[in-house]
JSON list of C-alpha atoms in Angstrom, two decimals:
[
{"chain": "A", "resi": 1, "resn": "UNK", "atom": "CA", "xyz": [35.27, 50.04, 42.04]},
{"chain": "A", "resi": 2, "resn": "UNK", "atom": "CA", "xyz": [38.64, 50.99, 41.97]},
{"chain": "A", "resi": 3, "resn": "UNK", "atom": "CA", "xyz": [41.51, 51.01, 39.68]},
{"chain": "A", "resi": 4, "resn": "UNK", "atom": "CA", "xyz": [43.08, 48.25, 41.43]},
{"chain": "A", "resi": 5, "resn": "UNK", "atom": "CA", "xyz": [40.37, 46.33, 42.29]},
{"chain": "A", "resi": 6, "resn": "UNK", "atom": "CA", "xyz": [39.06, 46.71, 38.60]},
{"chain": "A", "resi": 7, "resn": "UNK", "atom": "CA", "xyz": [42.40, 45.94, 37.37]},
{"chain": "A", "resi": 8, "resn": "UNK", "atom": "CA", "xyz": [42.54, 42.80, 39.94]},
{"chain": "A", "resi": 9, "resn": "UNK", "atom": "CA", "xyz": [39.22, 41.73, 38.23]},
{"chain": "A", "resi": 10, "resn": "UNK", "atom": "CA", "xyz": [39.99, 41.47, 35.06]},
{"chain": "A", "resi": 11, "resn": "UNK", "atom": "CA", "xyz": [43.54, 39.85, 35.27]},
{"chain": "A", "resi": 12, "resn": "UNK", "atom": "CA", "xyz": [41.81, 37.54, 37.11]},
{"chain": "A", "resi": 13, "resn": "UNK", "atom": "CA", "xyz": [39.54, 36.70, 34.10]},
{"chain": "A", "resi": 14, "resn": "UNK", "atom": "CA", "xyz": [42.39, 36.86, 31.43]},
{"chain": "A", "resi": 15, "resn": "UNK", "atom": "CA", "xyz": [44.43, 33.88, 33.01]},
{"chain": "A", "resi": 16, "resn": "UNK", "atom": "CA", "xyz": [47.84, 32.74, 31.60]},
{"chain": "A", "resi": 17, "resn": "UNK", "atom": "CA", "xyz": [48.13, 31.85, 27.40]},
{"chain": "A", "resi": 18, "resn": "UNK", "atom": "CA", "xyz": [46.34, 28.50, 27.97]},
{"chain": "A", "resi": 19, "resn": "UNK", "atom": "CA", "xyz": [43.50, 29.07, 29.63]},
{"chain": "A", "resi": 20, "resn": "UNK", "atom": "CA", "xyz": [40.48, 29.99, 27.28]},
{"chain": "A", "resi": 21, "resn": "UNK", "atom": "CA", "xyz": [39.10, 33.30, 26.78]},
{"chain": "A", "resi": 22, "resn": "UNK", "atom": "CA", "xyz": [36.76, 35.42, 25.23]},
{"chain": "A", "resi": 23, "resn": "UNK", "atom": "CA", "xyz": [38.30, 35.96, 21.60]},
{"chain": "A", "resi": 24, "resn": "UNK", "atom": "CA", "xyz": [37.32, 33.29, 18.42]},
{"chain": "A", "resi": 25, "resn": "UNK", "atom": "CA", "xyz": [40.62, 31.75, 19.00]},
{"chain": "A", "resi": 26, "resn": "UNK", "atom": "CA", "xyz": [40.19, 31.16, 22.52]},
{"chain": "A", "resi": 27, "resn": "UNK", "atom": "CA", "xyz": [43.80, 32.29, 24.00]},
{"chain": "A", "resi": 28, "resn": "UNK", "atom": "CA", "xyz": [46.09, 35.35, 23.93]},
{"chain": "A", "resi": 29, "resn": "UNK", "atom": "CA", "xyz": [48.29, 34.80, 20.66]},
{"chain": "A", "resi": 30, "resn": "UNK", "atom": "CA", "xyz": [51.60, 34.01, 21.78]},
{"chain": "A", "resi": 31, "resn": "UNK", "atom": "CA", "xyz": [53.65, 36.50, 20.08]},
{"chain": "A", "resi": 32, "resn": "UNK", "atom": "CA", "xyz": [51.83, 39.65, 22.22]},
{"chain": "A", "resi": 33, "resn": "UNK", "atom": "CA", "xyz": [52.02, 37.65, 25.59]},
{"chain": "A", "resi": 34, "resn": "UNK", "atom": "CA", "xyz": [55.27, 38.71, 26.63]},
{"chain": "A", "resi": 35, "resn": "UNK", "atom": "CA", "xyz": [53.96, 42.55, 25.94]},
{"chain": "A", "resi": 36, "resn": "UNK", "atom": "CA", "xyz": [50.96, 41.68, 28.15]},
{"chain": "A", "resi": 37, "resn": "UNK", "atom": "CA", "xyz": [52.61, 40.27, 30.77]},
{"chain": "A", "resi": 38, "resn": "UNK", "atom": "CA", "xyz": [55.17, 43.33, 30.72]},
{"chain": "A", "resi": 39, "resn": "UNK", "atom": "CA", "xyz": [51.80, 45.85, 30.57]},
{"chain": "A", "resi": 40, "resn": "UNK", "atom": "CA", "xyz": [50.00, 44.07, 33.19]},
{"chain": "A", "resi": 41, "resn": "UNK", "atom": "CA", "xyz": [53.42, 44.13, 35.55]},
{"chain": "A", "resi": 42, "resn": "UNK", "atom": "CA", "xyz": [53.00, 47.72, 35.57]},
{"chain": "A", "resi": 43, "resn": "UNK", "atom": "CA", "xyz": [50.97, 49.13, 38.54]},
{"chain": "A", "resi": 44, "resn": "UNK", "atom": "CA", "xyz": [49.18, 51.75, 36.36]},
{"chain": "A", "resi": 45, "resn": "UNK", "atom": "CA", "xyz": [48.14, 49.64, 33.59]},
{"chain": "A", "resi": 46, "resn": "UNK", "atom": "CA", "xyz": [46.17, 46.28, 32.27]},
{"chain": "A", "resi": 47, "resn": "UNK", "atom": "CA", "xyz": [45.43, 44.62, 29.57]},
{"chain": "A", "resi": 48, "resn": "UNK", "atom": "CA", "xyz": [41.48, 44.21, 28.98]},
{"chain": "A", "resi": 49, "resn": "UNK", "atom": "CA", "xyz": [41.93, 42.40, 25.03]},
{"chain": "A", "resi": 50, "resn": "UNK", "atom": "CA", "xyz": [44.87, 41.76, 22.41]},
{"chain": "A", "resi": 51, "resn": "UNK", "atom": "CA", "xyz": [45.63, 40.45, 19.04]},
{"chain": "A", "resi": 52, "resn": "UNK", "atom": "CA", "xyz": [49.39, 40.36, 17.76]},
{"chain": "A", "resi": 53, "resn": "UNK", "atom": "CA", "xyz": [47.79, 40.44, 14.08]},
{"chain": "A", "resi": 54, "resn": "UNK", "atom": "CA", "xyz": [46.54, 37.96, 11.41]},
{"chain": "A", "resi": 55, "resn": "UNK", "atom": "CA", "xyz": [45.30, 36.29, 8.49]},
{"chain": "A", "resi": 56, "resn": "UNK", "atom": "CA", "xyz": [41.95, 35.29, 7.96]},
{"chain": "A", "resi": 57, "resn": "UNK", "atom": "CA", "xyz": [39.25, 34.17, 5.09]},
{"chain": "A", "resi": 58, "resn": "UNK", "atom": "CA", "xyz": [35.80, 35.91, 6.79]},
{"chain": "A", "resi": 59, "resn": "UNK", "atom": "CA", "xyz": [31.53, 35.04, 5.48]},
{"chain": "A", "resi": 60, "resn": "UNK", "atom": "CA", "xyz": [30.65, 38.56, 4.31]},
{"chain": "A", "resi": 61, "resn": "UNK", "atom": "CA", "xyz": [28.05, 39.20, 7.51]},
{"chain": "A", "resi": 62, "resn": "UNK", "atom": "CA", "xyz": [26.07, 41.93, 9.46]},
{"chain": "A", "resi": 63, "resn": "UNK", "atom": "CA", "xyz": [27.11, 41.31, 13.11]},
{"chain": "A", "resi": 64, "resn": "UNK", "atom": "CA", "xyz": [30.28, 39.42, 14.61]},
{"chain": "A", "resi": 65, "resn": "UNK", "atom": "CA", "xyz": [29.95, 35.27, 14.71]},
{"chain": "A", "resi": 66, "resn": "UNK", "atom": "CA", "xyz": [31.98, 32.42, 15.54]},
{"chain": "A", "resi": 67, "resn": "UNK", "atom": "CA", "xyz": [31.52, 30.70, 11.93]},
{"chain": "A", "resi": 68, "resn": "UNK", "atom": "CA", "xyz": [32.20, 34.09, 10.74]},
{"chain": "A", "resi": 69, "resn": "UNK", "atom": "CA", "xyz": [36.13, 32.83, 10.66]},
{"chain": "A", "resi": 70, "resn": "UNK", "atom": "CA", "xyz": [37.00, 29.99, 7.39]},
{"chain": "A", "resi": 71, "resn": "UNK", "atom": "CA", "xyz": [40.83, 30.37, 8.09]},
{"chain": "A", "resi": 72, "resn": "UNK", "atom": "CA", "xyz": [42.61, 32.14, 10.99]},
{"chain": "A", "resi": 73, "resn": "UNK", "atom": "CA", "xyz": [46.17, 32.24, 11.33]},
{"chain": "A", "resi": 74, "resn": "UNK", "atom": "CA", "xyz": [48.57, 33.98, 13.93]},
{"chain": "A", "resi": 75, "resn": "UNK", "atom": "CA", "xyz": [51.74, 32.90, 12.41]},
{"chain": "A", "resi": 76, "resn": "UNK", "atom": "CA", "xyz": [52.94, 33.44, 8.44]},
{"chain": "A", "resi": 77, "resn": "UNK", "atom": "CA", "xyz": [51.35, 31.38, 5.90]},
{"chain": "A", "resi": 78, "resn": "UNK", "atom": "CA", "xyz": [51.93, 29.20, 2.75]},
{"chain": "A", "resi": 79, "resn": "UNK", "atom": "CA", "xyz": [50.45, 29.48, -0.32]},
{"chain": "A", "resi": 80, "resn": "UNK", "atom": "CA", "xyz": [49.74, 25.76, 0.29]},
{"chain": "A", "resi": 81, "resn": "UNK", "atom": "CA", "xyz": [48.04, 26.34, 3.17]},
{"chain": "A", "resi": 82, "resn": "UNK", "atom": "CA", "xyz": [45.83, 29.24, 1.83]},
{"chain": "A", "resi": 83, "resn": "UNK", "atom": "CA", "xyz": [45.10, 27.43, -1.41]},
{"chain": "A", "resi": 84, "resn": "UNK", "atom": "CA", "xyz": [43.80, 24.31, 0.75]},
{"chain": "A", "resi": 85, "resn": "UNK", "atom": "CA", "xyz": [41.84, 26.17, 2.94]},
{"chain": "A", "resi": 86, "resn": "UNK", "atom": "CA", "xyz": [40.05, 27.77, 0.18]},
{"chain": "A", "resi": 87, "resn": "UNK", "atom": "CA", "xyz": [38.71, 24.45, -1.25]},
{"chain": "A", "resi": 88, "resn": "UNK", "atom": "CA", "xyz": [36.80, 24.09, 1.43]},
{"chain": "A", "resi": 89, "resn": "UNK", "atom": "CA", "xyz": [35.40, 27.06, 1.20]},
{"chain": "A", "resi": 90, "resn": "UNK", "atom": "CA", "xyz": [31.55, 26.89, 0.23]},
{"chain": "A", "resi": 91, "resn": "UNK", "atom": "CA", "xyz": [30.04, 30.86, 0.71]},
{"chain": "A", "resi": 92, "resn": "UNK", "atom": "CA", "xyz": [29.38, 33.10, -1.59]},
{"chain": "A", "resi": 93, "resn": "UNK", "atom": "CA", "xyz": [31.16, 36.10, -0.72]},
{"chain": "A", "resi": 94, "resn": "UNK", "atom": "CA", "xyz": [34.29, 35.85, 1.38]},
{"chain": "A", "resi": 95, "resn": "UNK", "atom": "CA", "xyz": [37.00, 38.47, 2.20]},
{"chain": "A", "resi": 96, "resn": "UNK", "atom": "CA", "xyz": [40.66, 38.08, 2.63]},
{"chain": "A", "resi": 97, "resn": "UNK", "atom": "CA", "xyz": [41.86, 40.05, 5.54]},
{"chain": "A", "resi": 98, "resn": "UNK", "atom": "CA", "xyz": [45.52, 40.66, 7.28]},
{"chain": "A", "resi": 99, "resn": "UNK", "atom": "CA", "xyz": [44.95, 42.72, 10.10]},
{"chain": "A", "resi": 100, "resn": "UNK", "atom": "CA", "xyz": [47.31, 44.45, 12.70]},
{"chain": "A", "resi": 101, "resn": "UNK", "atom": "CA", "xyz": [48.20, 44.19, 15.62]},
{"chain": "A", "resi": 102, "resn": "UNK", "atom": "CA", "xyz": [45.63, 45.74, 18.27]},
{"chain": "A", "resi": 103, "resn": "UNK", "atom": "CA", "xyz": [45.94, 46.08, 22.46]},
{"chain": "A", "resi": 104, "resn": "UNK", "atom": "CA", "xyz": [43.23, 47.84, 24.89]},
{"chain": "A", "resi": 105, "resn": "UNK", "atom": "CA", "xyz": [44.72, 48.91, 27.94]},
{"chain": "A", "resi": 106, "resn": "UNK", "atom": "CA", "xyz": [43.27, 50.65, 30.67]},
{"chain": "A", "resi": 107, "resn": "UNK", "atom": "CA", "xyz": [45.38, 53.01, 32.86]},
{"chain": "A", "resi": 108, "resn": "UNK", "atom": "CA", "xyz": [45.03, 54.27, 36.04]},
{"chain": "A", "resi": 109, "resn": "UNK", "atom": "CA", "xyz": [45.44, 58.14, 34.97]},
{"chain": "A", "resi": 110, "resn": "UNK", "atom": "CA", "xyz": [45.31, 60.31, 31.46]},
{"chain": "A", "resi": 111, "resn": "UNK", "atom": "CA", "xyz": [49.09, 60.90, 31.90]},
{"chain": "A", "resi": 112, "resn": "UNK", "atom": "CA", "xyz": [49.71, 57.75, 31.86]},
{"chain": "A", "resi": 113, "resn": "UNK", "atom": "CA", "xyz": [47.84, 56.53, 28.81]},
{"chain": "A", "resi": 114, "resn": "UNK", "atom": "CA", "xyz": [49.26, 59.20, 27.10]},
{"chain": "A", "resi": 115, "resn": "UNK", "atom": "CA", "xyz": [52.85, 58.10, 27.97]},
{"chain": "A", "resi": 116, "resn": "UNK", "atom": "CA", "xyz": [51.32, 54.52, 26.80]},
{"chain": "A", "resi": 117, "resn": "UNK", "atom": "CA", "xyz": [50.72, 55.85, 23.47]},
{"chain": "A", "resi": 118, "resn": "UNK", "atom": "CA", "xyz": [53.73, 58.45, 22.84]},
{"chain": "A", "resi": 119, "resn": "UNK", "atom": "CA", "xyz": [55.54, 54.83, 23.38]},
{"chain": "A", "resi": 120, "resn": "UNK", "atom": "CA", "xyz": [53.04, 52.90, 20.77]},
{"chain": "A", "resi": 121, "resn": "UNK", "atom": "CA", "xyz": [52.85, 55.75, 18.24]},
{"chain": "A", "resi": 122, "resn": "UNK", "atom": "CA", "xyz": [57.51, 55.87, 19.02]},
{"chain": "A", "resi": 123, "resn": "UNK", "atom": "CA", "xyz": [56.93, 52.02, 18.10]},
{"chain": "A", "resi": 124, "resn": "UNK", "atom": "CA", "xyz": [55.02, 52.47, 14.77]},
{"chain": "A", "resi": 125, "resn": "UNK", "atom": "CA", "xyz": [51.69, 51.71, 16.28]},
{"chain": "A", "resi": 126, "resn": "UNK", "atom": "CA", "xyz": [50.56, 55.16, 14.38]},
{"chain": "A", "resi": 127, "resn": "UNK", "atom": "CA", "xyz": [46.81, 54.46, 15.24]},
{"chain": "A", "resi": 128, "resn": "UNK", "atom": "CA", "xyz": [46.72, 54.78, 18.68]},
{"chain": "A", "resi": 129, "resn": "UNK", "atom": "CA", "xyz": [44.55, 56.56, 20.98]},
{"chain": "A", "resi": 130, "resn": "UNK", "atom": "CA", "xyz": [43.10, 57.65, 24.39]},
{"chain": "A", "resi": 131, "resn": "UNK", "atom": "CA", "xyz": [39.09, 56.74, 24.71]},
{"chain": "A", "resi": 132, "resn": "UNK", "atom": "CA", "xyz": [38.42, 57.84, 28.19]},
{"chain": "A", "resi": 133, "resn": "UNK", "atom": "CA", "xyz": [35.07, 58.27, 29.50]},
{"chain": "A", "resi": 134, "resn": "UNK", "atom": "CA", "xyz": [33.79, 58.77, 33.54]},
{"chain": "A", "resi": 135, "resn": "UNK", "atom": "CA", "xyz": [34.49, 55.22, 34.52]},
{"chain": "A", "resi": 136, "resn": "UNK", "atom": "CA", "xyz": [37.93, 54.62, 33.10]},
{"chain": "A", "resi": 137, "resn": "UNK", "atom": "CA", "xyz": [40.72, 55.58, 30.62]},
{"chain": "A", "resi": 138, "resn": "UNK", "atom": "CA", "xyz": [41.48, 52.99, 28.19]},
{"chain": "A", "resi": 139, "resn": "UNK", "atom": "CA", "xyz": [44.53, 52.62, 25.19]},
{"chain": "A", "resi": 140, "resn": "UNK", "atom": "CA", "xyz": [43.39, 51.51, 22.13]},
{"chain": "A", "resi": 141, "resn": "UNK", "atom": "CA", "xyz": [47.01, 50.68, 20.63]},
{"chain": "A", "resi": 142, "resn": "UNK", "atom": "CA", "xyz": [46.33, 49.95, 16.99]},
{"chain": "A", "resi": 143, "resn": "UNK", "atom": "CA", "xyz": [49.19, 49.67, 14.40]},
{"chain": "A", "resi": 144, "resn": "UNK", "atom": "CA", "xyz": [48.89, 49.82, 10.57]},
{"chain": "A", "resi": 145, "resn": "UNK", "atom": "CA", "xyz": [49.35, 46.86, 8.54]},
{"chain": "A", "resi": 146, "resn": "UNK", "atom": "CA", "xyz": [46.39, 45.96, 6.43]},
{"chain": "A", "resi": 147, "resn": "UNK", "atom": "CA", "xyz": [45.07, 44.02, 3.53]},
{"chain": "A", "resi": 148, "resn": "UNK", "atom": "CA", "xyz": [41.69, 43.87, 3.03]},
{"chain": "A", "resi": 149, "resn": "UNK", "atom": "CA", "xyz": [39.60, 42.61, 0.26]},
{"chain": "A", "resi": 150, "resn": "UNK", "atom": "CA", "xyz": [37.09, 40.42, -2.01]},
{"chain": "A", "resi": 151, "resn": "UNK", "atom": "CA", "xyz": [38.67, 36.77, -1.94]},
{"chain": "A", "resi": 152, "resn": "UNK", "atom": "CA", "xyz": [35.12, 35.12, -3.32]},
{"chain": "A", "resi": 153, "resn": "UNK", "atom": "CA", "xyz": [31.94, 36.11, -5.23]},
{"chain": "A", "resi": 154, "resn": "UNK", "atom": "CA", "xyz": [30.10, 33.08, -5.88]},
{"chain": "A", "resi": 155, "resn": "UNK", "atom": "CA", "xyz": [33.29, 32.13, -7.31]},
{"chain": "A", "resi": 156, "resn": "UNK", "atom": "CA", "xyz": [37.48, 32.30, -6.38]},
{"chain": "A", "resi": 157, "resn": "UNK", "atom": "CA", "xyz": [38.18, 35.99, -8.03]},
{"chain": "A", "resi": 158, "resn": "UNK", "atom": "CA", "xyz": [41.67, 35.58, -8.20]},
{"chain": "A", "resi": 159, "resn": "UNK", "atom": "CA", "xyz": [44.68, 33.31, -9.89]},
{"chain": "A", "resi": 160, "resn": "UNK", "atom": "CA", "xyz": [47.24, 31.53, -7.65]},
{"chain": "A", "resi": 161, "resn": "UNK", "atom": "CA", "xyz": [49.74, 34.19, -9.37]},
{"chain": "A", "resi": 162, "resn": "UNK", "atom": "CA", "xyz": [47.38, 36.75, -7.22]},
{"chain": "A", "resi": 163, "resn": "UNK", "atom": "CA", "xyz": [47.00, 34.28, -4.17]},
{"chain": "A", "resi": 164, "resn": "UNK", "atom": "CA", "xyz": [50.88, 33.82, -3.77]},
{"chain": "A", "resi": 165, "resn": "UNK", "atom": "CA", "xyz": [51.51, 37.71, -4.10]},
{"chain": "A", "resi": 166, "resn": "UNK", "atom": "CA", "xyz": [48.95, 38.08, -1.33]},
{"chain": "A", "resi": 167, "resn": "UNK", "atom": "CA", "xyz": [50.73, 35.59, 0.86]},
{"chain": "A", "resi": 168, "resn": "UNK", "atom": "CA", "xyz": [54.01, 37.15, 0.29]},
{"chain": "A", "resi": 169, "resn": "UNK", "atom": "CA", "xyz": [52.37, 40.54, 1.48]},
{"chain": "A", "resi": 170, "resn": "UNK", "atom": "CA", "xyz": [50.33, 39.47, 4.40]},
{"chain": "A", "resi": 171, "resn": "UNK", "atom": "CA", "xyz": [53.61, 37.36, 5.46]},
{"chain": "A", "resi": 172, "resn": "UNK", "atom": "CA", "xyz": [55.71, 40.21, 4.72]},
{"chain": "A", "resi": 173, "resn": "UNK", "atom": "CA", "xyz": [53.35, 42.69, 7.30]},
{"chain": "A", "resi": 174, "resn": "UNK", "atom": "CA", "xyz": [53.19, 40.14, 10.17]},
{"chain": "A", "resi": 175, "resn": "UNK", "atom": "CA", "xyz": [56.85, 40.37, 10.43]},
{"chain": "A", "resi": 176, "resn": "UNK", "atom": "CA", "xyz": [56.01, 44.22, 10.45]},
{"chain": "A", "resi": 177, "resn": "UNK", "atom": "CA", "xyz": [53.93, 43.63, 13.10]},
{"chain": "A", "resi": 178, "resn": "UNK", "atom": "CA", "xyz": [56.53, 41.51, 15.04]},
{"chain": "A", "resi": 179, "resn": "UNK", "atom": "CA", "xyz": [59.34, 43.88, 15.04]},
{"chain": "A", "resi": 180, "resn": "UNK", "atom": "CA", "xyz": [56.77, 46.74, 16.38]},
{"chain": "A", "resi": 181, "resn": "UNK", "atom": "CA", "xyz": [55.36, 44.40, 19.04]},
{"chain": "A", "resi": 182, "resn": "UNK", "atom": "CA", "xyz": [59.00, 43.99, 20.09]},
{"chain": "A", "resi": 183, "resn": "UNK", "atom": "CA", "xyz": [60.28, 47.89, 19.54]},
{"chain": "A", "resi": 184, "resn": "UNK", "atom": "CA", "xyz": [56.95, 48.76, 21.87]},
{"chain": "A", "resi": 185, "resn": "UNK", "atom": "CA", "xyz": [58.24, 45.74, 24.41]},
{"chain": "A", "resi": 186, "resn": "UNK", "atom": "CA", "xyz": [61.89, 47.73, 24.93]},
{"chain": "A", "resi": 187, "resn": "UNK", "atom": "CA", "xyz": [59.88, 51.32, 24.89]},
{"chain": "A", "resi": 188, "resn": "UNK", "atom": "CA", "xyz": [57.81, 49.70, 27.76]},
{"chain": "A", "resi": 189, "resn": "UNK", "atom": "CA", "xyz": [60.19, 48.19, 29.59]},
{"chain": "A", "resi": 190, "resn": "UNK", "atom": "CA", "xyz": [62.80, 51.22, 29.69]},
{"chain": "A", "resi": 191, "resn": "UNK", "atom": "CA", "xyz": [60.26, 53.03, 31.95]},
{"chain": "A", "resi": 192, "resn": "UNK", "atom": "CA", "xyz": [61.46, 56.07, 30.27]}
]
């Protein structure tokens, strides 16, 4: 198959924002949709997954499930809405994650996924990378933002002193993660 007809594929699959998908959430998040569209305008690049970064309470498993996700967000939080979602919270070990944002693109040559990610890495996306193997090149565009740790052990390990300085950090690295989604946007769309 070829580039085109690959790329043709897959767009084909991904749809517009509100028609379901593959991921646990079931759409592209909003705030990474103009970015995709932009990517997927360009005749040497698509889009095959996305995430524009987010909060979540995840079960402490071995392999990737649906239930896997307590709480999910996209957007900034509350500490109201963290502290209610953890009351109805009934595992024993859970994990309090903000993650970056991530984008997999595939492009039609090596040059061209490594102008892709000179323009991530320019945008702060410092974990970005070229996985190419003989079928296709693809972008794994990761940036850095991160919390990661134990939220629950058979019981809440933390005070709401903790909780609300974890809110204010996750919240604080989303809108991180917003300005580089938008830096990368301009970078993209310069064609420079």
């Amino acid at each position: 198959m070829t580039f085109e007809q690959d790329k043709k594929r897959i767009l084909e699959k991904i749809g517009k924002a509100d028609k379901p998908d593959k991921s646990f959430k079931g759409s592209i998040d909003k705030q990474i949709l103009p970015l995709i569209n932009l990517i997927n305008s360009k005749k040497n690049y698509y889009t095959t997954s996305s995430c524009a970064g987010r909060i979540i309470f995840v079960r402490t498993i071995k392999k990737k499930e649906p239930n896997a996700f307590l709480f999910m967000t996209h957007e900034k939080t509350s500490f109201d809405e963290i502290k209610n979602a953890l009351k109805k919270i009934k595992n024993k070990e859970v994990w309090f994650k903000q993650e970056p944002c991530i984008l997999h693109v595939c492009c039609k040559t090596i040059k061209d996924a490594q102008d892709l990610v000179n323009k991530a890495k320019l945008s702060g996306w410092k974990k970005s990378a070229i996985i190419a193997s003989s079928r296709r090149v693809v972008c794994e565009l990761l940036s850095t933002e991160v919390i990661s740790l134990p939220l629950v052990k058979n019981k809440l390990l933390v005070d709401d002193n903790y909780i609300k300085i974890l809110v204010k950090e996750a919240n604080f690295n989303l809108e991180k993660v917003g300005k580089k989604i938008e830096k990368f946007y301009l970078l993209v769309s310069s064609n420079k």
